Amino acid sequence: MIKICGQSLWCKILEIGVILTLGTTLVFPTEKTLAQNTTPPPNQPPIPERPRQPPLPIPQPLPQPPLEIPPPTLPGTEGRPEIPGSITVSRFEFNGNTAFSDRELSQILAPFTQRPISFAELLQAEAAITKQYLEKGYVNSGAIILAGQALPQQGAVVKIQIIEGGVEEIQISGTKRLKPNYIRSRLKLATAKPLNQRRLLQAMQVLQLDPLIQSISADLSAGSRPELSVLTVRIKEAKSFKAEFFADNNRTPSVGSFRRGVRVSEGNVLGFGDRFTLEYANTTGSNAMNMSYTMPVNARNGTISLSGGFSFTNVIEKPFDILDIAGNSYSVDLSFRQPIVQTATREFAVGVTASRQESHTTLLGENFQLSPGADASGTTRVAALRFFQDWTQRGPKDVFAVRSQFNVGLGILDATTNPEPPDSRFFGWRGQAQYVRLLAPDTLIVFRTDLQLAAGALVPLEQFALGGQQSVRGYRQDALLTDNGISASAEIRLPILRV
């Protein structure tokens, strides 16, 4: 594996490593044996380049952004209710509490009821409620016993006012290209009344993992009232532009396995966290270009993505090169993804993708039906909806990720429909799981499994591909295409040289 990359065109990194792989593959029903020297049959057209998998999430220490919190202050305690010596409280009544129910607060104060208590003990009851709020992270909340209450010596009902604090202003400093509202809107969700320190720290940890933010710190200061605070946030932006040149052998030998290309991305195009990526790659017999644009649509990191790509291929592998087999394809995807649970250690997200793909093949310069499901002109068109669910669990030394995706093919948008399958009408499920553990600095062990189940025959664009870096290493790219299959592998990645 050799990759030249960098934060800018002038920064280059040369990284050479060794990957030891142990893998297993199961295909059902079995139609052929996967072998090291498998050659695609002459009636198999060039397969469009598969979408590039995102880079492996690397285990790293969980961020702990500093948060300075002043000592809690509550409204003055002047005008306390006076009690004659001691009183017996039958119950406490609470007003203004949302973090805890009346029942929870009553249980805390149960030791102060149904027995004579002094004025000092009554203040202890007030302090017990404030302590409960502080211990649970509500740093500017508490309780006071209101003045003006008439408290008889027997059967007294004591009213306690709960003051739940909040944030009246969020001040952002340190931003350059990133708009302050990108930070403010995300922290505003975490500072809703009543303000909770743990919830705020959790939101800051999630922001610290944002690739646009290099570091973040904050402090709370007194606001216009004792129960209100001002949150001052300081950030340092990370570089959002990246450019990398890459070279690998991730393509099928039929069009040339050695691939080279360039990839550029800008993670903050318009200042609100929108990302644009452009990639071009070629081999001796192929040219491919892919691009995508992703924009956040809400403060909970929901995103809409528009991506597309096209490729041109020619079979150059002997003896099939004399047939002048050529193909071209394009794809367009529109996706919506919404995290439902998102913390520094775990994320669960759901989403949907509307997909449109088309491929076309020729033989000796003439339109020709080479692949199953194609029409007489050699064209296959697929329209589909894909519903996916993602789960990621991360720790300081490992990351576990699972993806489930249901694929529903539709006979719309001029999609291919045939009297018999395969065509654009299909149903299938894809499940993927990956576990990465850090054994030593820059040394990883990776366990990966991939499963596909289909209700019927699929066109090649939708089939399960085996072979290559993204599935079973050591076998040629797309050595086997099948409707149903499962693969599993274990890898140890050892760095040898980094310059």
Coordinates of C-alpha atoms in Angstrom, one line a residue:
M1 CA 0.0 0.0 0.0
I2 CA 1.5 3.3 -1.1
K3 CA -0.2 6.6 -0.7
I4 CA 1.0 10.2 -1.2
C5 CA -1.3 12.6 0.5
G6 CA -1.3 15.9 2.5
Q7 CA -3.2 18.8 3.8
S8 CA -2.1 20.8 0.8
L9 CA -0.5 20.1 -2.5
W10 CA 2.9 20.8 -1.0
C11 CA 2.6 18.4 1.9
K12 CA 3.5 14.8 1.0
I13 CA 3.6 11.7 3.1
L14 CA 5.1 8.4 1.9
E15 CA 3.7 5.5 3.9
I16 CA 4.6 1.8 3.3
G17 CA 3.1 -1.0 5.3
V18 CA 2.6 -4.7 5.5
I19 CA -0.9 -6.2 5.7
L20 CA -1.3 -9.8 6.8
T21 CA -4.7 -11.2 5.9
L22 CA -6.6 -14.3 6.8
G23 CA -10.0 -14.6 5.1
T24 CA -12.9 -16.9 4.3
T25 CA -15.6 -16.7 1.7
L26 CA -18.9 -18.4 1.3
V27 CA -21.1 -18.1 -1.8
F28 CA -24.6 -19.6 -2.1
P29 CA -25.6 -21.1 -4.3
T30 CA -22.1 -21.9 -5.5
E31 CA -21.6 -21.6 -9.2
K32 CA -17.8 -21.6 -9.4
T33 CA -14.8 -21.7 -7.2
L34 CA -13.0 -18.6 -6.3
A35 CA -9.3 -19.1 -7.3
Q36 CA -6.2 -16.9 -7.4
N37 CA -6.0 -17.0 -11.2
T38 CA -9.7 -16.7 -11.9
T39 CA -10.3 -14.8 -15.2
P40 CA -13.7 -13.2 -15.9
P41 CA -15.5 -15.0 -18.7
P42 CA -15.7 -13.3 -22.0
N43 CA -19.4 -12.5 -21.6
Q44 CA -18.7 -10.5 -18.4
P45 CA -18.5 -6.8 -19.2
P46 CA -16.2 -4.4 -17.4
I47 CA -17.6 -3.7 -14.0
P48 CA -17.9 -0.1 -13.0
E49 CA -15.6 1.0 -10.2
R50 CA -17.2 0.3 -6.9
P51 CA -17.7 3.3 -4.5
R52 CA -14.7 3.9 -2.4
Q53 CA -15.1 2.7 1.2
P54 CA -14.5 5.4 3.9
P55 CA -11.2 5.1 5.7
L56 CA -11.1 2.9 8.8
P57 CA -11.9 4.7 12.0
I58 CA -8.8 4.6 14.1
P59 CA -9.1 4.2 17.9
Q60 CA -8.0 7.3 19.7
P61 CA -8.2 8.7 23.3
L62 CA -11.6 10.2 23.9
P63 CA -11.4 14.0 24.0
Q64 CA -11.9 15.8 27.3
P65 CA -12.5 19.5 26.4
P66 CA -11.8 21.8 29.3
L67 CA -14.9 23.4 30.9
E68 CA -14.5 25.9 33.7
I69 CA -17.5 26.3 36.0
P70 CA -17.9 28.9 38.7
P71 CA -19.3 28.1 42.1
P72 CA -23.1 28.0 42.1
T73 CA -25.0 31.0 43.3
L74 CA -28.7 31.2 44.0
P75 CA -31.0 34.1 44.8
G76 CA -30.6 35.7 48.2
T77 CA -32.1 33.9 51.2
E78 CA -33.5 37.0 52.9
G79 CA -36.9 36.7 54.5
R80 CA -36.8 33.1 55.5
P81 CA -40.1 31.9 57.0
E82 CA -39.9 32.0 60.8
I83 CA -40.9 29.0 62.8
P84 CA -41.7 28.9 66.5
G85 CA -39.0 26.6 67.9
S86 CA -39.7 23.5 65.9
I87 CA -42.4 22.2 63.5
T88 CA -43.6 18.9 62.3
V89 CA -43.7 18.8 58.4
S90 CA -46.4 16.6 56.9
R91 CA -45.1 17.1 53.4
F92 CA -43.1 19.3 51.1
E93 CA -44.5 20.9 47.9
F94 CA -42.3 21.7 45.0
N95 CA -42.6 24.3 42.2
G96 CA -40.5 24.8 39.1
N97 CA -38.9 21.3 39.0
T98 CA -38.5 19.5 35.6
A99 CA -35.3 17.5 36.1
F100 CA -36.7 15.5 39.0
S101 CA -40.3 14.6 39.8
D102 CA -42.1 15.5 42.9
R103 CA -41.9 11.9 44.1
E104 CA -38.1 11.8 43.7
L105 CA -37.7 15.1 45.6
S106 CA -40.1 13.9 48.3
Q107 CA -38.1 10.8 48.8
I108 CA -34.9 12.8 49.4
L109 CA -36.7 14.9 52.1
A110 CA -38.5 12.0 53.7
P111 CA -36.2 12.1 56.8
F112 CA -37.4 15.6 57.5
T113 CA -41.1 14.7 57.6
Q114 CA -43.3 13.3 60.4
R115 CA -41.0 14.5 63.2
P116 CA -40.2 17.8 64.9
I117 CA -37.5 19.7 63.1
S118 CA -35.7 22.9 63.9
F119 CA -35.1 25.9 61.7
A120 CA -31.6 24.7 61.0
E121 CA -32.9 21.3 59.9
L122 CA -35.4 23.0 57.6
L123 CA -32.4 24.7 55.9
Q124 CA -30.8 21.3 55.6
A125 CA -33.8 20.1 53.7
E126 CA -33.3 23.0 51.3
A127 CA -29.6 22.2 50.9
A128 CA -30.4 18.5 50.3
I129 CA -32.4 19.4 47.2
T130 CA -29.6 21.7 46.0
K131 CA -27.1 19.0 46.6
Q132 CA -29.1 16.5 44.5
Y133 CA -29.1 19.0 41.5
L134 CA -25.4 19.7 41.8
E135 CA -24.4 16.0 42.1
K136 CA -26.4 15.2 38.9
G137 CA -24.6 18.0 37.0
Y138 CA -27.1 20.8 37.2
V139 CA -24.4 23.3 38.1
N140 CA -26.6 26.5 38.4
S141 CA -29.8 25.0 39.8
G142 CA -31.0 24.7 43.4
A143 CA -33.8 25.2 45.8
I144 CA -35.0 27.9 48.2
I145 CA -37.7 27.9 50.8
L146 CA -39.9 30.8 50.0
A147 CA -40.6 33.6 52.5
G148 CA -44.0 34.5 53.7
Q149 CA -45.2 31.0 54.5
A150 CA -47.4 30.4 57.6
L151 CA -46.0 27.2 59.1
P152 CA -48.0 25.7 62.0
Q153 CA -46.2 23.6 64.6
Q154 CA -48.1 20.5 63.5
G155 CA -48.9 19.2 60.0
A156 CA -47.0 22.0 58.2
V157 CA -46.8 22.0 54.4
V158 CA -43.5 23.6 53.3
K159 CA -43.3 25.0 49.8
I160 CA -39.9 24.8 48.1
Q161 CA -39.2 26.8 45.0
I162 CA -36.9 25.0 42.6
I163 CA -34.7 27.3 40.5
E164 CA -33.4 25.5 37.4
G165 CA -30.6 27.4 35.7
G166 CA -29.8 27.9 32.1
V167 CA -27.6 29.7 29.6
E168 CA -28.6 33.2 28.5
E169 CA -25.9 33.6 25.9
I170 CA -23.3 31.6 24.0
Q171 CA -20.3 33.5 22.9
I172 CA -18.0 32.0 20.2
S173 CA -14.4 33.1 19.5
G174 CA -11.6 31.7 17.3
T175 CA -13.6 31.0 14.2
K176 CA -12.2 31.9 10.8
R177 CA -14.0 30.4 7.9
L178 CA -16.4 28.4 10.0
K179 CA -19.5 30.3 10.9
P180 CA -20.1 30.8 14.7
N181 CA -23.7 29.5 14.4
Y182 CA -22.3 26.1 13.4
I183 CA -20.9 25.8 16.9
R184 CA -23.7 27.8 18.7
S185 CA -26.6 25.7 17.2
R186 CA -25.0 22.5 18.4
L187 CA -24.2 23.7 21.9
K188 CA -27.7 25.3 22.2
L189 CA -29.2 21.8 22.2
A190 CA -27.0 20.9 25.1
T191 CA -27.6 24.0 27.1
A192 CA -31.4 23.8 27.2
K193 CA -33.0 24.4 30.6
P194 CA -32.0 23.0 33.1
L195 CA -28.3 23.4 32.2
N196 CA -26.5 20.1 32.8
Q197 CA -22.7 20.0 33.0
R198 CA -22.5 16.4 31.7
R199 CA -24.7 17.1 28.8
L200 CA -22.7 20.1 27.9
L201 CA -19.4 18.2 28.1
Q202 CA -20.8 15.5 26.0
A203 CA -21.7 18.0 23.3
M204 CA -18.2 19.5 23.4
Q205 CA -16.7 16.0 23.0
V206 CA -18.8 15.4 19.9
L207 CA -17.6 18.8 18.5
Q208 CA -14.0 17.9 19.3
L209 CA -14.4 14.8 17.1
D210 CA -15.6 17.1 14.2
P211 CA -12.9 17.2 11.5
L212 CA -13.4 20.9 11.2
I213 CA -12.4 21.6 14.8
Q214 CA -8.8 21.1 16.1
S215 CA -9.6 22.1 19.7
I216 CA -12.4 23.5 21.8
S217 CA -12.6 24.8 25.3
A218 CA -15.3 26.7 27.2
D219 CA -16.1 28.3 30.5
L220 CA -19.3 29.4 32.3
S221 CA -19.6 32.8 33.9
A222 CA -22.3 34.6 35.8
G223 CA -25.1 36.0 33.8
S224 CA -27.6 38.7 34.5
R225 CA -29.3 36.6 37.1
P226 CA -27.9 34.1 39.6
E227 CA -29.6 31.2 37.8
L228 CA -28.4 32.2 34.4
S229 CA -24.9 31.8 32.9
V230 CA -22.9 33.0 29.9
L231 CA -21.1 30.2 28.0
T232 CA -17.9 31.4 26.4
V233 CA -16.4 29.0 23.8
R234 CA -13.0 29.2 22.2
I235 CA -12.2 27.0 19.2
K236 CA -9.3 26.5 16.9
E237 CA -10.2 25.5 13.4
A238 CA -8.6 22.5 11.6
K239 CA -7.5 22.7 8.0
S240 CA -10.5 21.9 5.9
F241 CA -8.8 21.5 2.5
K242 CA -7.1 18.2 1.6
A243 CA -5.4 17.0 -1.5
E244 CA -3.9 13.5 -2.0
F245 CA -2.4 11.5 -4.8
F246 CA -2.9 7.8 -4.6
A247 CA -1.8 4.7 -6.3
D248 CA -3.0 1.1 -5.7
N249 CA -4.0 -2.1 -7.4
N250 CA -7.7 -1.9 -6.6
R251 CA -9.1 -2.4 -10.1
T252 CA -9.8 -5.6 -12.0
P253 CA -6.9 -6.8 -14.3
S254 CA -9.3 -6.9 -17.2
V255 CA -9.1 -3.1 -17.4
G256 CA -5.7 -2.7 -15.7
S257 CA -5.2 -3.4 -12.0
F258 CA -2.8 -0.5 -11.3
R259 CA -4.8 2.5 -10.5
R260 CA -3.6 6.1 -9.9
G261 CA -5.5 9.2 -9.2
V262 CA -6.0 12.4 -7.3
R263 CA -8.6 13.3 -4.7
V264 CA -9.3 16.8 -3.4
S265 CA -11.8 17.8 -0.8
E266 CA -12.9 20.9 1.0
G267 CA -14.8 20.3 4.3
N268 CA -16.2 23.8 4.7
V269 CA -17.1 25.3 1.3
L270 CA -19.6 27.9 2.4
G271 CA -18.7 28.2 6.1
F272 CA -21.4 26.0 7.6
G273 CA -19.7 22.6 7.4
D274 CA -20.7 21.7 3.9
R275 CA -18.2 19.3 2.2
F276 CA -17.2 18.9 -1.5
T277 CA -15.1 16.0 -2.8
L278 CA -13.8 15.4 -6.3
E279 CA -11.8 12.3 -7.3
Y280 CA -10.3 11.2 -10.6
A281 CA -8.6 7.8 -11.2
N282 CA -7.5 5.9 -14.2
T283 CA -5.9 2.6 -15.2
T284 CA -4.5 1.5 -18.6
G285 CA -8.1 0.7 -19.7
S286 CA -10.3 2.9 -17.5
N287 CA -11.1 6.4 -16.5
A288 CA -13.4 7.3 -13.6
M289 CA -14.5 10.5 -11.9
N290 CA -16.6 10.8 -8.8
M291 CA -17.8 13.9 -6.9
S292 CA -20.0 14.5 -3.9
Y293 CA -21.5 17.4 -2.0
T294 CA -22.7 17.1 1.6
M295 CA -24.4 19.8 3.6
P296 CA -25.7 19.7 7.2
V297 CA -29.4 20.4 7.6
N298 CA -29.9 20.6 11.3
A299 CA -27.9 21.0 14.6
R300 CA -28.1 17.3 15.3
N301 CA -25.7 16.6 12.4
G302 CA -28.3 15.5 9.9
T303 CA -27.0 15.7 6.4
I304 CA -28.1 15.7 2.8
S305 CA -25.7 14.4 0.2
L306 CA -25.7 14.5 -3.6
S307 CA -23.1 12.3 -5.3
G308 CA -22.4 11.1 -8.7
G309 CA -19.8 9.6 -11.0
F310 CA -19.0 8.2 -14.4
S311 CA -16.5 5.8 -15.9
F312 CA -15.2 4.6 -19.2
T313 CA -13.6 1.2 -19.5
N314 CA -12.0 -1.0 -22.2
V315 CA -11.0 -4.6 -21.7
I316 CA -7.2 -4.8 -22.2
E317 CA -6.6 -8.3 -20.8
K318 CA -5.5 -11.0 -23.3
P319 CA -7.1 -12.8 -25.0
F320 CA -10.3 -10.8 -24.7
D321 CA -8.7 -7.5 -25.8
I322 CA -9.2 -8.5 -29.5
L323 CA -13.0 -8.3 -28.9
D324 CA -12.8 -4.6 -28.2
I325 CA -15.1 -4.9 -25.2
A326 CA -15.9 -1.4 -23.9
G327 CA -18.3 0.0 -21.4
N328 CA -19.4 3.2 -19.8
S329 CA -21.5 3.9 -16.7
Y330 CA -22.8 6.7 -14.5
S331 CA -24.5 6.9 -11.2
V332 CA -26.4 9.6 -9.1
D333 CA -27.3 9.3 -5.4
L334 CA -29.3 11.5 -3.2
S335 CA -29.0 10.7 0.5
F336 CA -30.4 11.8 3.8
R337 CA -28.7 10.7 7.0
Q338 CA -29.7 11.5 10.6
P339 CA -28.0 10.5 13.8
I340 CA -30.5 9.4 16.4
V341 CA -28.0 8.8 19.2
Q342 CA -24.7 10.6 19.1
T343 CA -22.1 10.8 21.8
A344 CA -18.3 10.7 21.9
T345 CA -18.4 6.9 22.3
R346 CA -21.4 5.8 20.2
E347 CA -23.5 6.8 17.3
F348 CA -26.7 5.3 15.8
A349 CA -27.9 6.8 12.6
V350 CA -30.6 6.0 10.0
G351 CA -30.9 7.2 6.4
V352 CA -32.3 6.7 3.0
T353 CA -30.7 6.9 -0.5
A354 CA -32.4 7.4 -3.8
S355 CA -30.1 5.9 -6.4
R356 CA -30.0 5.9 -10.2
Q357 CA -27.4 3.9 -12.1
E358 CA -26.8 3.1 -15.8
S359 CA -24.3 1.0 -17.7
H360 CA -23.7 0.4 -21.4
T361 CA -21.5 -2.1 -23.2
T362 CA -20.2 -2.5 -26.7
L363 CA -18.5 -5.3 -28.6
L364 CA -16.3 -4.6 -31.6
G365 CA -17.7 -1.1 -31.5
E366 CA -21.3 -2.2 -31.7
N367 CA -24.0 -2.2 -29.0
F368 CA -24.1 -5.7 -27.5
Q369 CA -25.9 -7.5 -24.6
L370 CA -23.1 -8.8 -22.5
S371 CA -24.5 -8.9 -19.0
P372 CA -27.6 -10.5 -17.5
G373 CA -30.6 -8.2 -17.4
A374 CA -29.3 -5.8 -20.1
D375 CA -31.5 -4.8 -23.0
A376 CA -30.7 -5.5 -26.6
S377 CA -28.5 -2.4 -26.8
G378 CA -26.4 -3.6 -23.9
T379 CA -27.8 -1.0 -21.5
T380 CA -28.8 -1.7 -17.9
R381 CA -30.6 1.0 -15.9
V382 CA -31.4 0.7 -12.2
A383 CA -33.5 2.9 -9.9
A384 CA -33.5 2.0 -6.2
L385 CA -34.3 3.2 -2.7
R386 CA -31.8 2.1 0.0
F387 CA -32.7 2.3 3.7
F388 CA -29.6 2.1 5.9
Q389 CA -28.9 2.0 9.6
D390 CA -25.4 2.6 11.1
W391 CA -24.1 1.8 14.6
T392 CA -20.6 2.8 15.8
Q393 CA -19.1 2.1 19.2
R394 CA -15.7 3.6 19.9
G395 CA -13.2 3.5 22.7
P396 CA -9.6 4.5 23.3
K397 CA -8.2 1.3 21.8
D398 CA -11.0 -0.1 19.6
V399 CA -13.8 0.8 17.2
F400 CA -16.8 -1.4 16.3
A401 CA -19.1 -0.5 13.4
V402 CA -22.1 -2.2 11.9
R403 CA -24.2 -1.2 8.9
S404 CA -27.5 -2.7 7.7
Q405 CA -29.0 -1.7 4.4
F406 CA -32.2 -2.7 2.7
N407 CA -32.2 -2.3 -1.1
V408 CA -35.5 -2.0 -3.0
G409 CA -35.3 -1.8 -6.8
L410 CA -38.0 0.2 -8.6
G411 CA -39.3 0.0 -12.2
I412 CA -39.4 3.8 -12.6
L413 CA -37.3 6.5 -14.2
D414 CA -36.8 4.5 -17.4
A415 CA -35.3 1.6 -15.4
T416 CA -34.7 -1.8 -17.0
T417 CA -37.8 -4.1 -16.7
N418 CA -37.7 -7.6 -18.2
P419 CA -40.3 -10.4 -18.4
E420 CA -38.0 -12.4 -16.2
P421 CA -35.4 -11.3 -13.7
P422 CA -32.8 -9.9 -13.3
D423 CA -33.9 -6.3 -13.8
S424 CA -34.4 -3.1 -11.8
R425 CA -37.1 -4.7 -9.7
F426 CA -35.4 -6.5 -6.8
F427 CA -35.2 -6.7 -3.0
G428 CA -32.1 -7.4 -1.0
W429 CA -30.3 -6.8 2.3
R430 CA -26.7 -6.1 2.9
G431 CA -25.0 -6.4 6.3
Q432 CA -21.5 -5.2 7.2
A433 CA -19.5 -5.3 10.4
Q434 CA -16.0 -4.2 11.2
Y435 CA -13.9 -4.3 14.4
V436 CA -10.6 -2.4 14.6
R437 CA -8.3 -2.7 17.6
L438 CA -5.1 -0.8 18.3
L439 CA -2.3 -3.3 19.2
A440 CA 0.5 -0.8 19.3
P441 CA 1.1 2.7 17.9
D442 CA 0.1 2.5 14.2
T443 CA -0.4 -1.3 14.4
L444 CA -4.0 -2.4 13.9
I445 CA -5.9 -5.7 13.8
V446 CA -9.0 -5.5 11.7
F447 CA -11.9 -8.0 11.6
R448 CA -14.4 -7.5 8.8
T449 CA -17.4 -9.4 7.6
D450 CA -19.8 -8.7 4.7
L451 CA -23.1 -10.4 3.9
Q452 CA -25.7 -10.0 1.2
L453 CA -29.0 -11.8 0.8
A454 CA -31.3 -11.3 -2.3
A455 CA -34.8 -12.4 -2.9
G456 CA -34.0 -13.2 -6.6
A457 CA -31.5 -12.7 -9.4
L458 CA -29.7 -9.4 -9.5
V459 CA -28.1 -7.4 -12.3
P460 CA -24.3 -7.1 -12.1
L461 CA -24.6 -3.5 -10.8
E462 CA -26.3 -4.9 -7.6
Q463 CA -24.4 -8.2 -7.2
F464 CA -22.1 -9.1 -4.3
A465 CA -18.5 -8.6 -5.4
L466 CA -15.7 -10.8 -4.0
G467 CA -12.0 -10.2 -4.4
G468 CA -9.9 -7.1 -4.0
Q469 CA -8.8 -4.8 -1.2
Q470 CA -12.3 -4.0 0.0
S471 CA -13.4 -7.7 0.3
V472 CA -11.0 -10.6 0.1
R473 CA -7.3 -9.5 -0.3
G474 CA -5.0 -11.6 -2.4
Y475 CA -7.7 -12.2 -5.1
R476 CA -8.2 -10.1 -8.2
Q477 CA -10.7 -7.2 -7.9
D478 CA -14.3 -8.4 -8.6
A479 CA -13.1 -12.0 -9.2
L480 CA -16.6 -13.2 -8.6
L481 CA -20.0 -11.6 -8.7
T482 CA -22.9 -13.4 -7.1
D483 CA -26.4 -12.6 -5.8
N484 CA -25.9 -14.0 -2.3
G485 CA -22.7 -14.3 -0.4
I486 CA -20.7 -13.8 2.7
S487 CA -17.1 -13.0 3.3
A488 CA -15.0 -12.6 6.5
S489 CA -11.4 -11.5 7.0
A490 CA -8.9 -10.7 9.7
E491 CA -5.9 -8.4 9.0
I492 CA -2.9 -7.1 10.9
R493 CA -1.6 -3.8 9.6
L494 CA 2.1 -3.1 10.4
P495 CA 3.8 0.1 9.3
I496 CA 7.3 -0.3 8.0
L497 CA 8.4 3.1 6.8
R498 CA 6.9 6.6 7.1
V499 CA 8.7 9.6 5.6

